[in-house]
Short mmCIF file of C-alpha atoms in Angstrom, two decimals:
data_model
loop_
_atom_site.label_atom_id
_atom_site.label_comp_id
_atom_site.label_asym_id
_atom_site.label_seq_id
_atom_site.Cartn_x
_atom_site.Cartn_y
_atom_site.Cartn_z
CA MET P 24 74.41 -17.05 -65.61
CA THR P 25 73.07 -19.81 -68.26
CA GLY P 26 75.43 -22.31 -67.00
CA SER P 27 73.82 -21.98 -63.16
CA ARG P 28 70.30 -21.71 -64.56
CA THR P 29 71.37 -25.25 -66.41
CA ARG P 30 72.99 -26.72 -63.15
CA ASN P 31 69.89 -25.29 -61.06
CA SER P 32 67.42 -27.23 -63.60
CA ALA P 33 69.40 -30.50 -63.72
CA ARG P 34 69.83 -30.62 -59.75
CA ASN P 35 66.16 -30.29 -59.65
CA ILE P 36 65.17 -32.59 -62.30
CA VAL P 37 67.42 -35.48 -60.53
CA CYS P 38 66.02 -34.77 -56.91
CA GLY P 39 62.62 -34.10 -58.07
CA SER P 40 62.80 -37.63 -59.61
CA LEU P 41 63.66 -39.25 -56.39
CA ASP P 42 60.62 -37.55 -54.76
CA LYS P 43 58.23 -38.50 -57.81
CA THR P 44 59.74 -42.19 -57.59
CA THR P 45 58.40 -42.09 -53.53
CA ALA P 46 55.25 -40.60 -54.66
CA ILE P 47 54.42 -43.36 -57.28
CA ILE P 48 55.91 -46.52 -55.15
CA PHE P 49 54.15 -46.01 -51.81
CA PRO P 50 50.57 -44.93 -53.29
CA PHE P 51 50.65 -47.90 -55.52
CA ILE P 52 51.50 -50.29 -52.67
CA VAL P 53 48.53 -48.46 -50.77
CA ARG P 54 46.18 -48.63 -53.41
CA THR P 55 46.97 -52.19 -53.84
CA ILE P 56 46.03 -52.77 -50.25
CA PHE P 57 42.92 -50.91 -50.32
CA ILE P 58 41.58 -52.81 -53.32
CA LYS P 59 42.51 -55.95 -51.71
CA VAL P 60 41.70 -55.65 -47.81
CA LEU P 61 39.17 -53.07 -48.06
CA GLY P 62 37.65 -53.08 -51.63
CA GLU P 63 37.22 -50.65 -54.35
CA GLU P 64 34.59 -48.41 -53.06
CA TYR P 65 36.85 -47.22 -50.41
CA LEU P 66 39.38 -46.32 -52.85
CA GLY P 67 36.46 -44.54 -55.13
CA LEU P 68 35.54 -42.52 -51.92
CA GLY P 69 39.10 -41.21 -51.61
CA SER P 70 39.41 -40.32 -55.14
CA LEU P 71 36.14 -38.43 -55.11
CA TYR P 72 37.10 -36.61 -52.10
CA GLN P 73 40.69 -35.52 -53.81
CA SER P 74 38.68 -34.42 -56.84
CA ILE P 75 36.24 -32.28 -54.77
CA LEU P 76 39.18 -30.75 -53.02
CA GLN P 77 40.93 -29.72 -56.36
CA VAL P 78 37.63 -27.95 -57.17
CA ILE P 79 37.66 -26.28 -53.41
CA ASN P 80 41.14 -25.18 -53.97
CA LEU P 81 40.34 -23.08 -56.85
CA VAL P 82 39.97 -20.31 -54.13
CA ASP P 83 43.87 -20.32 -54.54
CA LEU P 84 43.18 -17.97 -57.69
CA GLY P 85 46.60 -18.27 -58.73
CA PHE P 86 48.42 -16.07 -56.13
CA SER P 87 51.09 -18.77 -55.81
CA SER P 88 51.93 -18.21 -59.38
CA ALA P 89 51.23 -14.72 -59.76
CA ILE P 90 53.72 -13.94 -56.73
CA SER P 91 56.61 -16.86 -58.35
CA ALA P 92 56.29 -14.80 -61.69
CA ALA P 93 56.84 -11.50 -59.34
CA LEU P 94 60.14 -13.12 -57.55
CA TYR P 95 62.09 -13.97 -60.75
CA ARG P 96 62.98 -10.60 -61.51
CA PRO P 97 63.90 -9.26 -57.62
CA ILE P 98 65.79 -12.65 -56.95
CA ALA P 99 67.75 -12.65 -60.41
CA GLU P 100 68.72 -8.85 -59.40
CA ASP P 101 69.11 -9.73 -55.57
CA ASN P 102 66.90 -7.31 -54.63
CA HIS P 103 65.98 -8.42 -50.55
CA GLU P 104 63.76 -5.38 -50.00
CA GLN P 105 61.33 -6.32 -53.02
CA ILE P 106 61.52 -10.02 -52.03
CA GLY P 107 60.93 -9.62 -48.35
CA MET P 108 57.65 -7.59 -49.11
CA LEU P 109 56.23 -9.94 -51.72
CA LEU P 110 56.85 -12.76 -49.28
CA ASN P 111 55.04 -10.86 -46.52
CA LEU P 112 52.08 -10.32 -48.99
CA TYR P 113 52.49 -14.25 -50.06
CA ASP P 114 52.23 -15.02 -46.27
CA LYS P 115 48.88 -12.92 -45.36
CA LEU P 116 47.41 -14.05 -48.61
CA TYR P 117 47.77 -17.83 -47.88
CA ARG P 118 46.34 -17.50 -44.40
CA VAL P 119 43.38 -16.44 -45.50
CA LEU P 120 43.25 -18.64 -48.48
CA GLY P 121 43.59 -21.66 -46.08
CA LEU P 122 40.61 -20.23 -43.73
CA MET P 123 38.46 -20.07 -47.01
CA ILE P 124 39.20 -23.57 -47.80
CA LEU P 125 38.43 -24.79 -44.54
CA ALA P 126 34.94 -22.84 -44.36
CA ILE P 127 33.88 -23.90 -48.03
CA GLY P 128 34.87 -27.41 -47.26
CA ILE P 129 32.48 -27.41 -44.19
CA MET P 130 29.62 -25.79 -46.15
CA VAL P 131 30.41 -28.86 -48.70
CA THR P 132 29.67 -31.73 -45.81
CA PRO P 133 26.11 -31.99 -45.58
CA PHE P 134 26.20 -32.49 -49.42
CA LEU P 135 28.50 -35.38 -49.72
CA GLU P 136 25.78 -38.09 -50.49
CA TYR P 137 24.72 -36.43 -53.50
CA PHE P 138 27.96 -36.87 -55.21
CA ILE P 139 27.75 -40.83 -54.49
CA ASP P 140 25.75 -42.91 -57.17
CA GLY P 141 24.76 -46.24 -55.05
CA LYS P 142 25.89 -47.60 -51.99
CA GLN P 143 28.38 -45.92 -49.74
CA PRO P 144 31.01 -48.36 -48.12
CA ALA P 145 30.25 -49.68 -44.91
CA GLY P 146 31.57 -49.12 -41.42
CA ILE P 147 32.84 -45.82 -41.83
CA ASN P 148 31.69 -42.14 -41.41
CA ILE P 149 32.06 -40.31 -44.76
CA HIS P 150 31.73 -37.13 -43.07
CA VAL P 151 34.43 -37.49 -40.35
CA LEU P 152 36.66 -39.04 -43.18
CA TRP P 153 35.90 -35.69 -45.46
CA LEU P 154 36.72 -33.50 -42.70
CA ILE P 155 40.12 -35.05 -42.36
CA TYR P 156 41.03 -34.98 -46.20
CA LEU P 157 39.85 -31.25 -45.61
CA THR P 158 42.15 -30.34 -43.02
CA GLN P 159 44.97 -31.84 -45.13
CA ALA P 160 44.23 -29.31 -47.98
CA ALA P 161 44.19 -26.39 -45.58
CA LEU P 162 47.80 -27.44 -43.73
CA GLY P 163 48.99 -26.89 -47.31
CA TYR P 164 48.39 -23.32 -46.98
CA LEU P 165 48.35 -22.16 -43.28
CA VAL P 166 51.80 -23.55 -42.65
CA PHE P 167 54.85 -21.47 -44.01
CA ALA P 168 53.50 -22.10 -47.60
CA TYR P 169 55.53 -18.97 -48.75
CA ARG P 170 58.69 -20.51 -47.52
CA VAL P 171 58.15 -23.80 -49.84
CA THR P 172 57.58 -21.60 -52.97
CA LEU P 173 60.32 -19.57 -51.96
CA LEU P 174 62.71 -22.65 -52.56
CA SER P 175 61.14 -22.98 -56.26
CA ALA P 176 61.53 -19.49 -57.08
CA ILE P 177 65.35 -19.42 -56.40
CA GLN P 178 65.60 -22.95 -58.27
CA ARG P 179 65.97 -24.59 -55.26
CA SER P 180 62.92 -27.15 -55.47
CA ASP P 181 65.59 -29.86 -55.22
CA ILE P 182 65.71 -29.39 -51.38
CA SER P 183 61.87 -29.50 -51.09
CA SER P 184 61.65 -32.93 -53.03
CA LEU P 185 64.43 -34.24 -51.05
CA ILE P 186 62.36 -33.51 -48.04
CA ALA P 187 59.04 -34.74 -49.47
CA ALA P 188 60.51 -38.09 -50.43
CA ALA P 189 62.14 -38.55 -46.69
CA VAL P 190 58.66 -37.50 -45.08
CA ARG P 191 56.37 -39.63 -47.30
CA THR P 192 58.77 -42.55 -47.12
CA THR P 193 58.35 -42.42 -43.33
CA ILE P 194 54.40 -41.59 -43.16
CA SER P 195 53.69 -44.34 -46.09
CA LEU P 196 55.67 -47.23 -44.42
CA VAL P 197 53.38 -46.22 -41.05
CA GLN P 198 50.26 -45.93 -43.37
CA ILE P 199 50.85 -49.62 -44.59
CA ILE P 200 51.28 -51.18 -41.29
CA PHE P 201 47.98 -49.48 -40.13
CA VAL P 202 45.79 -50.44 -43.23
CA ILE P 203 46.85 -54.07 -43.01
CA ARG P 204 46.57 -54.35 -39.39
CA LEU P 205 43.63 -52.39 -38.59
CA HIS P 206 41.68 -51.83 -41.73
CA ASP P 207 41.19 -48.10 -40.69
CA MET P 208 41.02 -45.58 -43.62
CA VAL P 209 40.68 -42.90 -41.11
CA ILE P 210 44.25 -43.46 -39.50
CA TYR P 211 45.40 -43.58 -43.24
CA ALA P 212 43.82 -40.22 -43.64
CA THR P 213 45.30 -38.75 -40.75
CA LEU P 214 48.55 -39.74 -41.52
CA ASN P 215 48.24 -37.94 -44.94
CA ALA P 216 47.33 -34.71 -43.15
CA LEU P 217 50.37 -35.28 -40.74
CA TYR P 218 52.66 -35.68 -43.92
CA THR P 219 51.40 -32.25 -45.23
CA LEU P 220 52.23 -30.64 -41.54
CA MET P 221 55.42 -32.25 -41.34
CA TYR P 222 56.86 -31.37 -44.73
CA ASN P 223 55.84 -27.56 -44.60
CA LEU P 224 57.43 -27.26 -41.22
CA ILE P 225 60.95 -28.74 -42.46
CA CYS P 226 60.95 -26.96 -45.54
CA ALA P 227 60.30 -23.49 -43.97
CA TYR P 228 63.05 -24.56 -41.39
CA VAL P 229 65.37 -25.57 -44.09
CA CYS P 230 64.64 -22.54 -46.28
CA LYS P 231 65.19 -20.30 -43.22
CA ARG P 232 68.57 -21.76 -42.37
CA LYS P 233 69.92 -22.00 -45.95
CA TYR P 234 68.52 -18.63 -46.84
CA PRO P 235 68.57 -16.31 -43.95
CA GLN P 236 68.67 -13.02 -46.36
CA TYR P 237 65.36 -13.84 -47.43
CA ARG P 238 62.94 -13.06 -44.83
CA LYS P 239 59.23 -11.46 -45.00
CA SER P 240 59.13 -7.47 -44.14
CA GLY P 241 57.56 -4.45 -45.28
CA ASN P 242 54.39 -3.93 -47.90
CA VAL P 243 54.33 -3.66 -51.53
CA ASP P 244 53.84 -0.63 -53.26
CA LYS P 245 50.47 -0.08 -54.67
CA ARG P 246 52.15 -0.52 -58.37
CA THR P 247 53.20 -4.11 -57.70
CA LYS P 248 50.30 -4.71 -55.85
CA LYS P 249 48.06 -3.68 -58.69
CA GLN P 250 50.07 -5.69 -61.16
CA ILE P 251 49.41 -8.87 -59.02
CA SER P 252 45.92 -8.47 -58.60
CA ARG P 253 45.64 -8.01 -62.48
CA ASN P 254 47.55 -11.20 -62.88
CA VAL P 255 45.75 -13.19 -60.20
CA THR P 256 42.40 -12.00 -61.48
CA ALA P 257 43.56 -13.45 -65.10
CA PHE P 258 45.45 -16.65 -63.34
CA ALA P 259 41.97 -17.32 -61.44
CA LEU P 260 39.86 -17.76 -64.63
CA GLN P 261 42.64 -20.02 -66.05
CA LYS P 262 42.78 -21.97 -63.22
CA ILE P 263 39.15 -22.53 -62.49
CA GLY P 264 38.77 -23.74 -65.89
CA ASN P 265 41.81 -25.97 -65.89
CA LYS P 266 41.07 -27.53 -62.58
CA LEU P 267 37.23 -28.11 -63.30
CA SER P 268 38.20 -29.67 -66.73
CA ILE P 269 40.26 -32.19 -65.02
CA SER P 270 38.65 -32.74 -61.55
CA LEU P 271 35.06 -32.80 -62.73
CA ASP P 272 35.83 -36.24 -64.71
CA SER P 273 35.79 -38.08 -61.49
CA ILE P 274 32.63 -36.21 -59.98
CA VAL P 275 30.87 -36.66 -62.89
CA ILE P 276 31.43 -40.56 -63.10
CA SER P 277 30.81 -41.02 -59.48
CA SER P 278 27.54 -39.07 -59.78
CA PHE P 279 26.47 -40.97 -62.79
CA LEU P 280 28.25 -44.59 -62.59
CA GLY P 281 29.40 -44.87 -59.07
CA LEU P 282 32.33 -45.42 -56.65
CA SER P 283 33.52 -48.80 -58.12
CA MET P 284 33.63 -47.08 -61.53
CA VAL P 285 35.61 -44.22 -60.07
CA ALA P 286 37.93 -46.51 -58.49
CA ILE P 287 38.66 -48.28 -61.67
CA TYR P 288 39.05 -45.17 -63.40
CA SER P 289 41.37 -43.53 -60.93
CA ASN P 290 43.25 -46.63 -60.96
CA TYR P 291 44.23 -46.04 -64.54
CA TYR P 292 44.38 -42.40 -64.19
CA TYR P 293 46.73 -43.08 -61.37
CA VAL P 294 49.27 -44.91 -63.53
CA ILE P 295 48.96 -42.18 -66.17
CA SER P 296 49.48 -39.46 -63.52
CA ALA P 297 52.31 -41.09 -62.18
CA ILE P 298 54.18 -40.76 -65.71
CA ALA P 299 52.72 -37.59 -66.10
CA SER P 300 54.32 -35.93 -62.83
CA PHE P 301 57.74 -37.49 -64.32
CA ILE P 302 57.22 -35.32 -67.53
CA ALA P 303 55.87 -32.45 -65.34
CA LEU P 304 59.04 -32.67 -63.35
CA VAL P 305 61.31 -32.20 -66.17
CA VAL P 306 59.10 -29.01 -67.65
CA SER P 307 58.45 -27.88 -64.24
CA SER P 308 62.16 -27.73 -62.75
CA ILE P 309 62.81 -25.47 -65.67
CA THR P 310 60.05 -23.16 -65.29
CA ALA P 311 62.02 -20.96 -62.63
CA SER P 312 64.81 -21.01 -65.15
CA ILE P 313 62.77 -20.04 -68.03
CA GLY P 314 61.81 -16.99 -65.77
CA ASN P 315 65.31 -15.97 -64.95
CA SER P 316 66.00 -16.32 -68.92
CA MET P 317 63.16 -14.10 -69.77
CA ALA P 318 64.42 -11.20 -67.61
CA THR P 319 67.91 -11.71 -68.58
CA GLU P 320 68.23 -12.96 -71.98
CA SER P 321 67.23 -11.95 -75.58
CA MET P 322 64.26 -13.07 -77.28
CA GLU P 323 65.67 -14.89 -80.10
CA LYS P 324 67.69 -16.90 -77.42
CA ASN P 325 64.48 -17.93 -75.37
CA TYR P 326 62.63 -18.69 -78.50
CA GLY P 327 65.54 -21.06 -79.61
CA ASP P 328 65.42 -22.80 -76.06
CA PHE P 329 61.49 -22.98 -76.25
CA ILE P 330 61.92 -24.99 -79.51
CA LYS P 331 64.49 -27.42 -78.50
CA ILE P 332 62.65 -27.78 -75.19
CA PHE P 333 59.54 -28.53 -77.13
CA MET P 334 60.90 -30.85 -79.33
CA LEU P 335 62.33 -33.03 -76.28
CA HIS P 336 58.95 -32.72 -74.62
CA THR P 337 57.13 -34.09 -77.60
CA TRP P 338 59.68 -37.19 -77.93
CA VAL P 339 59.07 -38.15 -74.42
CA VAL P 340 55.21 -37.80 -74.48
CA GLY P 341 55.06 -39.74 -77.75
CA TRP P 342 56.89 -42.41 -76.58
CA CYS P 343 55.17 -42.63 -73.06
CA CYS P 344 51.89 -43.17 -75.26
CA ILE P 345 53.21 -45.99 -77.17
CA CYS P 346 54.26 -47.73 -74.00
CA PHE P 347 50.69 -47.31 -72.28
CA ALA P 348 49.37 -48.60 -75.80
CA ALA P 349 51.71 -51.74 -75.39
CA LEU P 350 51.60 -52.37 -71.55
CA PHE P 351 48.66 -50.98 -70.22
CA GLN P 352 46.48 -54.06 -70.38
CA ASP P 353 48.96 -56.47 -69.41
CA PHE P 354 49.84 -54.64 -66.21
CA MET P 355 46.33 -53.85 -65.03
CA ARG P 356 45.56 -57.54 -65.41
CA LEU P 357 48.29 -58.61 -62.92
CA TRP P 358 47.92 -55.61 -60.76
CA MET P 359 44.09 -55.50 -60.39
CA GLY P 360 42.75 -58.54 -62.40
CA GLU P 361 40.55 -58.93 -65.29
CA LYS P 362 37.12 -57.49 -63.21
CA LEU P 363 38.76 -53.91 -62.76
CA MET P 364 39.83 -53.54 -65.92
CA LEU P 365 38.59 -50.91 -68.77
CA PRO P 366 37.94 -52.01 -72.66
CA PHE P 367 40.93 -51.41 -74.85
CA ALA P 368 39.19 -48.86 -76.60
CA VAL P 369 38.78 -46.81 -73.32
CA VAL P 370 42.45 -47.29 -72.68
CA ILE P 371 43.16 -45.61 -76.05
CA ALA P 372 40.88 -42.62 -75.53
CA LEU P 373 42.62 -42.23 -72.18
CA ILE P 374 46.20 -42.42 -73.92
CA ALA P 375 44.71 -39.88 -76.43
CA ARG P 376 43.67 -37.59 -73.43
CA PHE P 377 46.75 -38.07 -71.99
CA TYR P 378 48.67 -36.90 -75.03
CA PHE P 379 46.84 -33.76 -75.91
CA GLU P 380 47.07 -33.10 -71.93
CA GLN P 381 50.79 -33.33 -71.79
CA ILE P 382 51.73 -32.10 -75.37
CA ARG P 383 50.60 -28.47 -74.17
CA LYS P 384 52.71 -28.21 -70.91
CA VAL P 385 55.66 -26.33 -72.75
CA VAL P 386 53.52 -23.80 -73.76
CA LEU P 387 51.58 -23.56 -70.52
CA ASN P 388 55.00 -23.04 -68.53
CA TYR P 389 56.35 -20.55 -70.51
CA LYS P 390 53.36 -18.60 -70.47
CA ASP P 391 53.04 -18.71 -66.98
CA ALA P 392 56.81 -18.10 -66.59
CA VAL P 393 56.55 -14.84 -68.13
CA GLY P 394 52.89 -13.96 -66.89
CA LEU P 395 50.90 -14.30 -69.62
CA TRP P 396 47.40 -14.81 -67.75
CA THR P 397 45.31 -11.58 -68.72
CA GLN P 398 45.74 -12.30 -72.53
CA ASP P 399 43.69 -15.02 -72.82
CA ARG P 400 42.16 -15.30 -69.41
CA TRP P 401 38.62 -16.43 -71.03
CA ARG P 402 40.24 -19.20 -72.76
CA PRO P 403 39.72 -22.08 -69.85
CA ILE P 404 36.31 -21.06 -69.15
CA ALA P 405 35.36 -21.31 -72.56
CA GLY P 406 37.37 -24.83 -72.73
CA CYS P 407 35.65 -25.78 -69.08
CA ALA P 408 32.14 -25.07 -70.66
CA VAL P 409 32.80 -27.54 -73.51
CA ASN P 410 34.34 -29.88 -71.45
CA ILE P 411 31.26 -29.76 -68.51
CA VAL P 412 28.47 -29.88 -71.42
CA LEU P 413 30.21 -32.54 -73.46
CA ASN P 414 30.76 -34.94 -69.97
CA ILE P 415 27.20 -34.78 -68.76
CA ILE P 416 26.02 -35.61 -72.22
CA THR P 417 28.67 -38.44 -73.15
CA VAL P 418 28.62 -40.25 -70.07
CA LYS P 419 24.83 -40.85 -70.04
CA HIS P 420 25.17 -42.94 -73.47
CA TYR P 421 29.29 -43.83 -73.63
CA GLY P 422 29.89 -44.07 -70.03
CA VAL P 423 33.69 -43.44 -69.08
CA ILE P 424 34.95 -43.25 -73.02
CA GLY P 425 32.78 -40.24 -73.46
CA VAL P 426 34.37 -38.67 -70.38
CA ALA P 427 38.02 -39.05 -72.10
CA VAL P 428 36.64 -37.91 -75.51
CA SER P 429 35.23 -34.74 -74.05
CA THR P 430 38.23 -33.69 -72.62
CA ILE P 431 40.23 -34.40 -75.69
CA ILE P 432 37.67 -32.17 -78.01
CA ASP P 433 38.32 -29.50 -75.13
CA PHE P 434 42.14 -29.68 -75.31
CA ALA P 435 42.37 -29.99 -79.33
CA VAL P 436 39.80 -27.60 -80.39
CA VAL P 437 39.75 -24.93 -77.86
CA GLU P 438 42.42 -25.06 -75.25
CA MET P 439 45.55 -25.53 -77.55
CA PRO P 440 45.19 -23.15 -80.31
CA TRP P 441 44.18 -20.34 -78.43
CA GLU P 442 46.77 -20.73 -75.66
CA THR P 443 49.51 -21.10 -78.58
CA MET P 444 48.05 -17.99 -80.36
CA THR P 445 48.70 -15.83 -76.91
CA LEU P 446 52.49 -17.24 -76.52
CA PHE P 447 53.59 -16.45 -79.73
CA LYS P 448 51.61 -13.04 -80.27
CA TYR P 449 52.63 -11.68 -76.67
CA CYS P 450 55.76 -13.03 -76.27
CA PHE P 451 57.79 -14.55 -79.15
CA ARG P 452 55.86 -12.15 -81.04
CA THR P 453 56.67 -14.19 -84.37
CA SER P 454 54.83 -16.91 -86.30
CA ALA P 455 53.87 -20.42 -84.47
CA ARG P 456 54.29 -22.10 -87.99
CA LEU P 457 57.45 -23.92 -86.84
CA TYR P 458 55.81 -24.81 -83.55
CA TYR P 459 52.82 -26.58 -85.30
CA LYS P 460 54.94 -28.34 -87.75
CA GLU P 461 56.80 -29.79 -84.73
CA LEU P 462 53.85 -30.68 -83.47
CA LEU P 463 52.57 -32.37 -86.60
CA LYS P 464 55.57 -34.19 -86.87
CA SER P 465 55.35 -35.30 -83.16
CA PHE P 466 51.69 -36.31 -83.32
CA LEU P 467 52.16 -38.77 -86.88
CA PHE P 468 55.61 -40.17 -85.54
CA THR P 469 53.71 -41.27 -82.46
CA VAL P 470 50.95 -42.75 -84.31
CA SER P 471 52.94 -44.52 -86.79
CA ASN P 472 55.80 -45.79 -84.27
CA GLY P 473 53.01 -46.85 -82.02
CA ILE P 474 51.35 -48.90 -84.71
CA ILE P 475 54.49 -50.67 -85.56
CA THR P 476 55.35 -51.40 -81.93
CA LEU P 477 51.79 -52.64 -80.95
CA MET P 478 51.41 -54.74 -83.88
CA ILE P 479 54.89 -56.51 -82.79
CA CYS P 480 53.88 -56.65 -79.08
CA PHE P 481 50.54 -58.11 -79.87
CA TRP P 482 52.13 -60.95 -81.94
CA MET P 483 54.60 -62.46 -78.94
CA PRO P 484 53.16 -65.20 -77.51
CA VAL P 485 53.84 -64.15 -73.67
CA LYS P 486 51.44 -63.38 -70.99
CA GLY P 487 51.91 -62.43 -67.61
CA ILE P 488 55.24 -60.97 -66.02
CA PRO P 489 57.22 -62.31 -68.93
CA ALA P 490 54.92 -60.28 -71.41
CA LEU P 491 55.73 -57.18 -69.29
CA VAL P 492 59.24 -57.82 -69.45
CA VAL P 493 59.54 -58.86 -73.00
CA LYS P 494 57.15 -56.08 -74.18
CA GLY P 495 59.03 -53.38 -71.91
CA CYS P 496 62.31 -54.10 -73.61
CA MET P 497 60.65 -53.92 -77.00
CA CYS P 498 59.20 -50.34 -76.10
CA LEU P 499 62.15 -49.25 -74.59
CA VAL P 500 64.46 -49.71 -77.74
CA LEU P 501 62.05 -49.89 -80.78
CA PRO P 502 59.87 -46.59 -80.81
CA ASN P 503 63.37 -44.85 -79.74
CA LEU P 504 65.39 -46.38 -82.26
CA LEU P 505 62.72 -45.06 -85.05
CA TYR P 506 62.37 -41.59 -83.90
CA ILE P 507 65.94 -41.16 -83.91
CA LEU P 508 66.16 -42.41 -87.50
CA GLU P 509 63.24 -40.16 -88.34
CA MET P 510 64.66 -36.72 -86.67
CA LYS P 511 68.71 -37.62 -87.21
CA LYS P 512 68.92 -34.78 -89.77
CA ASP P 513 66.80 -32.27 -88.29
CA SER P 514 68.79 -29.29 -87.12
CA ASN P 515 66.56 -28.55 -84.42
CA PHE P 516 66.46 -32.21 -83.21
CA ILE P 517 70.57 -31.91 -83.27
CA TYR P 518 70.40 -29.03 -81.16
CA ALA P 519 68.14 -30.15 -78.51
CA MET P 520 69.92 -33.45 -78.21
CA ASP P 521 73.08 -30.87 -77.69
CA LEU P 522 70.95 -29.04 -74.92
CA LEU P 523 70.21 -32.42 -72.86
CA LYS P 524 73.85 -33.59 -73.22
CA LYS P 525 74.94 -30.00 -71.78
CA ALA P 526 72.47 -30.50 -68.83
CA PHE P 527 73.63 -33.95 -68.12
CA ARG P 528 77.39 -32.84 -68.35
CA VAL P 529 77.09 -30.34 -65.86
CA TYR P 530 74.80 -32.21 -63.32
CA ILE P 531 77.68 -34.84 -63.66
CA LYS P 532 80.21 -32.38 -62.76
#
């Protein structure tokens, strides 16, 4: 069983990496073309619409995560009847949710102008474009969404990742041609909606052919429905808080600073999100395995695995922060030019925001895997309230850096301590002392190793592409070498490395 979980996780990570690679490369090309051909206002408008849709998607209310958690045990026990009933419930719920997203989005349409400070992009109907973005969001729920989630629950997200990569590559190539030749953002958005439709249809077809034993049928009993309802209610509060804290950043910047600043900010955040997606891939690819392990293994083993995974995670997150600090401005100067760059102080704030957002992911994924949503259901709401108030206050006086610092305060002071206490109190039932010890070591190593690397990179007399190459090589070697030297005698680090080697060997076989 353990070997199977490791094999599934490794396979999901590798195939997911292919998916994420296409999800980074092609949007990167399209963003570049948007800036050069259409201008930053068009790019800012697209970023604004995506942020508004993330808020509207709160009607999801956590059904997907709640039902995924409910699927782990019946899948582990091969209980086809229970699986069928849950899939039937999932399908019904998401048809309703898709229609609700459409309805709410249509009601928002007359008020779009209020989210834009300054001039609107010329030659485009912002309402028509919005309705196309809205249609894409609704299609993700209306077209066989339950089969996409089933693939994840049975630890076969590698299948959906390969499908996403293939469809995205095809659609993106067509988008690039249309944007270059016709300068038409409406066609670009329409092709995005076509991507969502094709992805869901192909996933549903493959899932049905490969796993015909899992089909929706019957209705869940009142006890299960009550448990799911309780989890959904709790997770809804968490999702509302988490989504608002992140999505409202772009909305606040657009409302107070204009679409051009949204475009500049979103360029930086796009690069950060691209790297974050790979980190999230590693953690999320093992979430189903975590749920399976929690249902079948001892708590001592699960706690040991948590510490190992967390150590590897902090290493990767810290290394990414160091790379951002050393390479970000050189990259943005080449990609977008001096006029579309943020000050280095803002970049450091965005990196700190990335660190505190990502360092929480292992705890959050364990909480999701075991369904710990009711125990800290008010945490995200409290964090969101703090974030929104600070956003509105600081953006007026400090601009973008105020928005970033507001989110850092929310994560570090409100969210992290609360969610950590919940996991250790209700799941592991032990002290979080070791966790905080590893977290503190990670932070200190990241800062110290980052300062050393940054000082050496700043002394290098190179510019342009050579600067990226030379500094990139330095970032690849120096921070990781320092970390290994610092941690080589740590028993948890040795165990974590053994876990990583085992996963790699299993995948190779």
